[in-house]
Coordinates of C-alpha atoms in Angstrom, one line a residue:
Chain Y
D30 CA -3.4 -39.4 -165.5
A31 CA -4.9 -37.9 -168.6
K32 CA -3.8 -39.1 -172.1
T33 CA -2.9 -36.8 -175.1
T34 CA -3.6 -37.1 -178.8
Q35 CA -1.2 -35.4 -181.4
P36 CA -1.1 -35.6 -185.1
P37 CA 1.9 -38.0 -186.1
S38 CA 3.6 -35.5 -188.3
M39 CA 3.6 -31.8 -189.5
D40 CA 5.8 -29.9 -191.9
C41 CA 6.6 -26.0 -191.5
A42 CA 8.4 -23.7 -193.6
E43 CA 11.5 -22.2 -192.1
G44 CA 10.9 -18.7 -190.7
R45 CA 7.1 -19.4 -190.4
A46 CA 5.3 -20.1 -187.2
A47 CA 4.8 -23.8 -186.3
N48 CA 1.6 -24.6 -184.6
L49 CA 1.5 -28.0 -182.9
P50 CA -2.0 -29.2 -181.5
C51 CA -2.6 -31.5 -178.6
N52 CA -5.9 -33.0 -177.4
H53 CA -6.3 -33.8 -173.7
S54 CA -10.0 -34.0 -173.3
T55 CA -9.8 -36.0 -170.0
I56 CA -7.6 -33.7 -168.2
S57 CA -8.3 -33.1 -164.6
G58 CA -8.4 -29.8 -162.7
N59 CA -4.9 -30.4 -161.1
E60 CA -3.1 -31.6 -164.1
Y61 CA -0.6 -29.4 -165.9
V62 CA 0.2 -29.5 -169.7
Y63 CA 3.8 -30.0 -170.6
W64 CA 5.8 -29.8 -173.9
Y65 CA 9.0 -31.5 -174.6
R66 CA 11.0 -32.1 -177.7
Q67 CA 13.4 -34.8 -178.8
I68 CA 16.0 -33.9 -181.5
H69 CA 17.4 -37.0 -183.1
S70 CA 17.9 -39.7 -180.4
Q71 CA 19.1 -37.3 -177.7
G72 CA 17.3 -36.9 -174.4
P73 CA 14.1 -35.0 -174.4
Q74 CA 14.3 -31.2 -173.7
Y75 CA 11.7 -29.2 -171.8
I76 CA 10.0 -26.4 -173.7
I77 CA 7.2 -25.0 -171.6
H78 CA 4.3 -26.0 -169.2
G79 CA 1.1 -24.4 -168.1
L80 CA -2.1 -25.0 -166.1
K81 CA -4.7 -22.9 -167.6
N82 CA -3.2 -19.5 -168.5
N83 CA -1.4 -19.1 -171.7
E84 CA 2.3 -19.0 -171.3
T85 CA 5.3 -17.7 -173.2
N86 CA 9.0 -18.2 -172.7
E87 CA 12.1 -17.6 -174.9
M88 CA 11.4 -20.9 -176.9
A89 CA 7.7 -20.9 -177.4
S90 CA 4.2 -20.0 -176.5
L91 CA 1.6 -22.3 -175.1
I92 CA -2.1 -21.7 -175.7
I93 CA -4.6 -23.6 -173.5
T94 CA -8.2 -23.6 -174.4
E95 CA -10.7 -22.3 -171.7
D96 CA -12.1 -25.7 -171.2
R97 CA -8.5 -27.0 -170.9
K98 CA -9.4 -29.9 -173.3
S99 CA -6.8 -28.9 -175.8
S100 CA -3.7 -26.9 -176.3
T101 CA -1.3 -25.6 -178.9
L102 CA 2.4 -25.1 -178.7
I103 CA 3.7 -22.2 -181.0
L104 CA 7.2 -21.9 -182.2
P105 CA 7.0 -18.3 -183.6
H106 CA 9.8 -18.5 -186.2
A107 CA 10.8 -22.1 -186.9
T108 CA 14.4 -22.9 -187.9
L109 CA 15.8 -26.0 -189.3
R110 CA 17.1 -26.8 -185.7
D111 CA 13.5 -27.1 -184.6
T112 CA 13.1 -30.3 -186.5
A113 CA 12.2 -32.9 -183.9
V114 CA 9.5 -34.9 -182.1
Y115 CA 7.3 -32.9 -179.9
Y116 CA 5.6 -34.4 -177.0
C117 CA 2.6 -33.1 -175.2
I118 CA 2.2 -34.6 -171.7
V119 CA -0.3 -34.2 -169.1
G120 CA 1.1 -34.5 -165.6
S121 CA -0.5 -34.8 -162.3
S122 CA 0.4 -32.4 -159.4
G123 CA -0.1 -35.3 -157.0
T124 CA 2.3 -38.0 -158.4
Y125 CA 5.4 -37.9 -160.5
K126 CA 4.2 -39.8 -163.4
Y127 CA 4.5 -38.4 -166.9
I128 CA 3.1 -40.5 -169.8
F129 CA 4.7 -40.0 -173.1
G130 CA 2.8 -40.7 -176.2
T131 CA 4.3 -40.9 -179.7
G132 CA 4.4 -37.2 -180.2
T133 CA 4.3 -35.1 -183.4
R134 CA 7.4 -35.4 -185.7
L135 CA 7.9 -31.8 -187.0
K136 CA 10.0 -31.1 -190.0
V137 CA 11.0 -27.7 -190.8
L138 CA 11.6 -27.1 -194.5
A139 CA 14.2 -24.7 -196.0
Chain W
N10 CA 26.8 -28.3 -163.4
A11 CA 27.1 -31.4 -165.4
G12 CA 23.3 -31.9 -165.1
V13 CA 22.1 -35.4 -165.6
T14 CA 25.0 -37.9 -166.5
Q15 CA 24.3 -41.5 -167.6
T16 CA 26.9 -44.3 -167.9
P17 CA 27.6 -46.1 -170.0
K18 CA 26.5 -44.7 -173.4
F19 CA 26.4 -48.0 -175.1
Q20 CA 26.3 -51.5 -173.8
V21 CA 25.9 -55.0 -175.3
L22 CA 24.9 -57.8 -173.0
K23 CA 24.3 -61.5 -173.6
T24 CA 20.9 -63.0 -172.6
G25 CA 20.9 -63.8 -168.9
Q26 CA 23.5 -61.3 -167.8
S27 CA 22.9 -58.6 -165.3
M28 CA 24.1 -55.1 -165.2
T29 CA 23.6 -51.8 -163.7
L30 CA 22.9 -48.5 -165.6
Q31 CA 24.1 -45.6 -163.8
C32 CA 22.5 -42.0 -163.4
A33 CA 23.8 -39.2 -161.4
Q34 CA 22.5 -35.6 -161.2
D35 CA 24.4 -32.6 -159.4
M36 CA 21.3 -30.3 -159.1
N37 CA 20.2 -31.4 -155.9
H38 CA 16.9 -32.6 -157.4
E39 CA 14.4 -34.8 -155.4
Y40 CA 12.7 -36.4 -158.2
M41 CA 14.4 -38.8 -160.5
S42 CA 13.1 -41.5 -163.0
W43 CA 14.0 -44.0 -165.6
Y44 CA 12.4 -44.4 -169.0
R45 CA 12.9 -46.6 -171.9
Q46 CA 12.3 -45.8 -175.5
D47 CA 11.9 -48.5 -178.2
P48 CA 12.3 -47.6 -181.9
G49 CA 9.5 -45.3 -183.3
M50 CA 7.8 -45.1 -179.9
G51 CA 7.6 -42.6 -177.1
L52 CA 9.2 -42.9 -173.7
R53 CA 7.7 -45.3 -171.1
L54 CA 8.3 -44.8 -167.5
I55 CA 10.0 -47.8 -165.8
H56 CA 10.6 -46.6 -162.1
Y57 CA 10.8 -43.3 -160.4
S58 CA 11.9 -42.0 -157.0
V59 CA 10.5 -38.8 -155.1
G60 CA 13.5 -38.7 -152.7
A61 CA 16.3 -40.8 -151.2
G62 CA 15.0 -44.1 -149.9
I63 CA 11.5 -43.7 -151.8
T64 CA 10.9 -45.5 -155.1
D65 CA 7.8 -46.5 -157.0
Q66 CA 6.9 -48.4 -160.3
G67 CA 6.0 -46.9 -163.6
E68 CA 4.4 -48.4 -166.5
V69 CA 6.9 -51.2 -167.4
P70 CA 8.8 -52.1 -164.2
N71 CA 9.1 -55.9 -164.8
G72 CA 12.7 -57.0 -165.2
Y73 CA 14.3 -53.9 -163.5
N74 CA 15.1 -52.9 -160.0
V75 CA 16.0 -49.5 -158.5
S76 CA 17.2 -48.0 -155.3
R77 CA 17.9 -44.5 -154.3
S78 CA 20.4 -44.4 -151.3
T79 CA 21.6 -40.8 -152.1
T80 CA 19.9 -37.7 -153.7
E81 CA 22.4 -37.7 -156.5
D82 CA 22.3 -41.3 -157.7
F83 CA 19.5 -43.4 -159.1
P84 CA 20.8 -46.7 -160.6
L85 CA 18.7 -49.1 -162.7
R86 CA 19.5 -52.9 -162.5
L87 CA 18.6 -55.3 -165.1
L88 CA 18.4 -58.7 -163.2
S89 CA 18.7 -61.1 -166.1
A90 CA 18.8 -59.4 -169.4
A91 CA 16.4 -60.5 -172.2
P92 CA 16.3 -59.4 -175.9
S93 CA 13.1 -57.6 -175.1
Q94 CA 14.9 -55.2 -173.0
T95 CA 17.0 -53.9 -176.0
S96 CA 16.1 -50.2 -175.9
V97 CA 17.4 -46.7 -175.3
Y98 CA 17.3 -45.8 -171.5
F99 CA 16.8 -42.3 -170.4
C100 CA 17.2 -41.0 -166.8
A101 CA 15.5 -37.8 -165.8
S102 CA 15.6 -35.4 -162.8
S103 CA 13.6 -32.5 -161.6
Y104 CA 13.4 -30.2 -158.5
R105 CA 9.6 -30.5 -157.8
R106 CA 6.8 -32.5 -159.0
I107 CA 5.7 -29.6 -161.1
S108 CA 8.9 -28.3 -162.8
E109 CA 10.8 -29.0 -165.9
A110 CA 12.7 -32.3 -166.0
F111 CA 16.1 -32.7 -167.2
F112 CA 17.0 -35.7 -169.1
G113 CA 20.4 -37.5 -169.7
Q114 CA 21.8 -38.4 -173.1
G115 CA 20.7 -42.0 -172.9
T116 CA 22.2 -45.4 -172.7
R117 CA 21.9 -47.6 -175.9
L118 CA 21.5 -51.2 -174.7
T119 CA 21.5 -54.2 -177.0
V120 CA 20.7 -57.7 -175.6
V121 CA 21.7 -60.5 -177.8

């Protein structure tokens, strides 16, 4: 399974877009990109996932580069409640093994 | 739907004791897994199951056993607790391999 690289921390002003990058240069053709977040010490919460096309849902947008070696999670209008650790994970379609890294700690500032 | 329910929420064990962490889901999900999270770190996969009667090891399986006799339940057994197993344990389930996973609220275990 491919591994991911994320910046350890980021700040974002409330109301602005938060753009969280993820590098997954060793991703293989059948691996999806997933994003989860963990608020305080709660259980992680699913945000979005995609294979190669850009995806959008009510929480966020996921932009995957054409070569699929990196992606960006976009929270269009960050609020204080979006302060959390965000995990980018690459999951194989052939197995059920998600490798969590240390994620990006996003702090939304008032 | 209750989602994924973990019990207990908190537990203190003495070194050498055994215990079972319970995980139940009411969403009829095939896939279930156990993770541990140590302070300041991401989640690490302990064991997972792709259906009743089928389990497999994750990254850090040593010291833990699992079984899956029903679709709903996936208990995690600590055979002989050690201080290194002090951690927060999360259970997760999902409908398919490629679908969103639902996590429980965690069990905070301290081994003294």
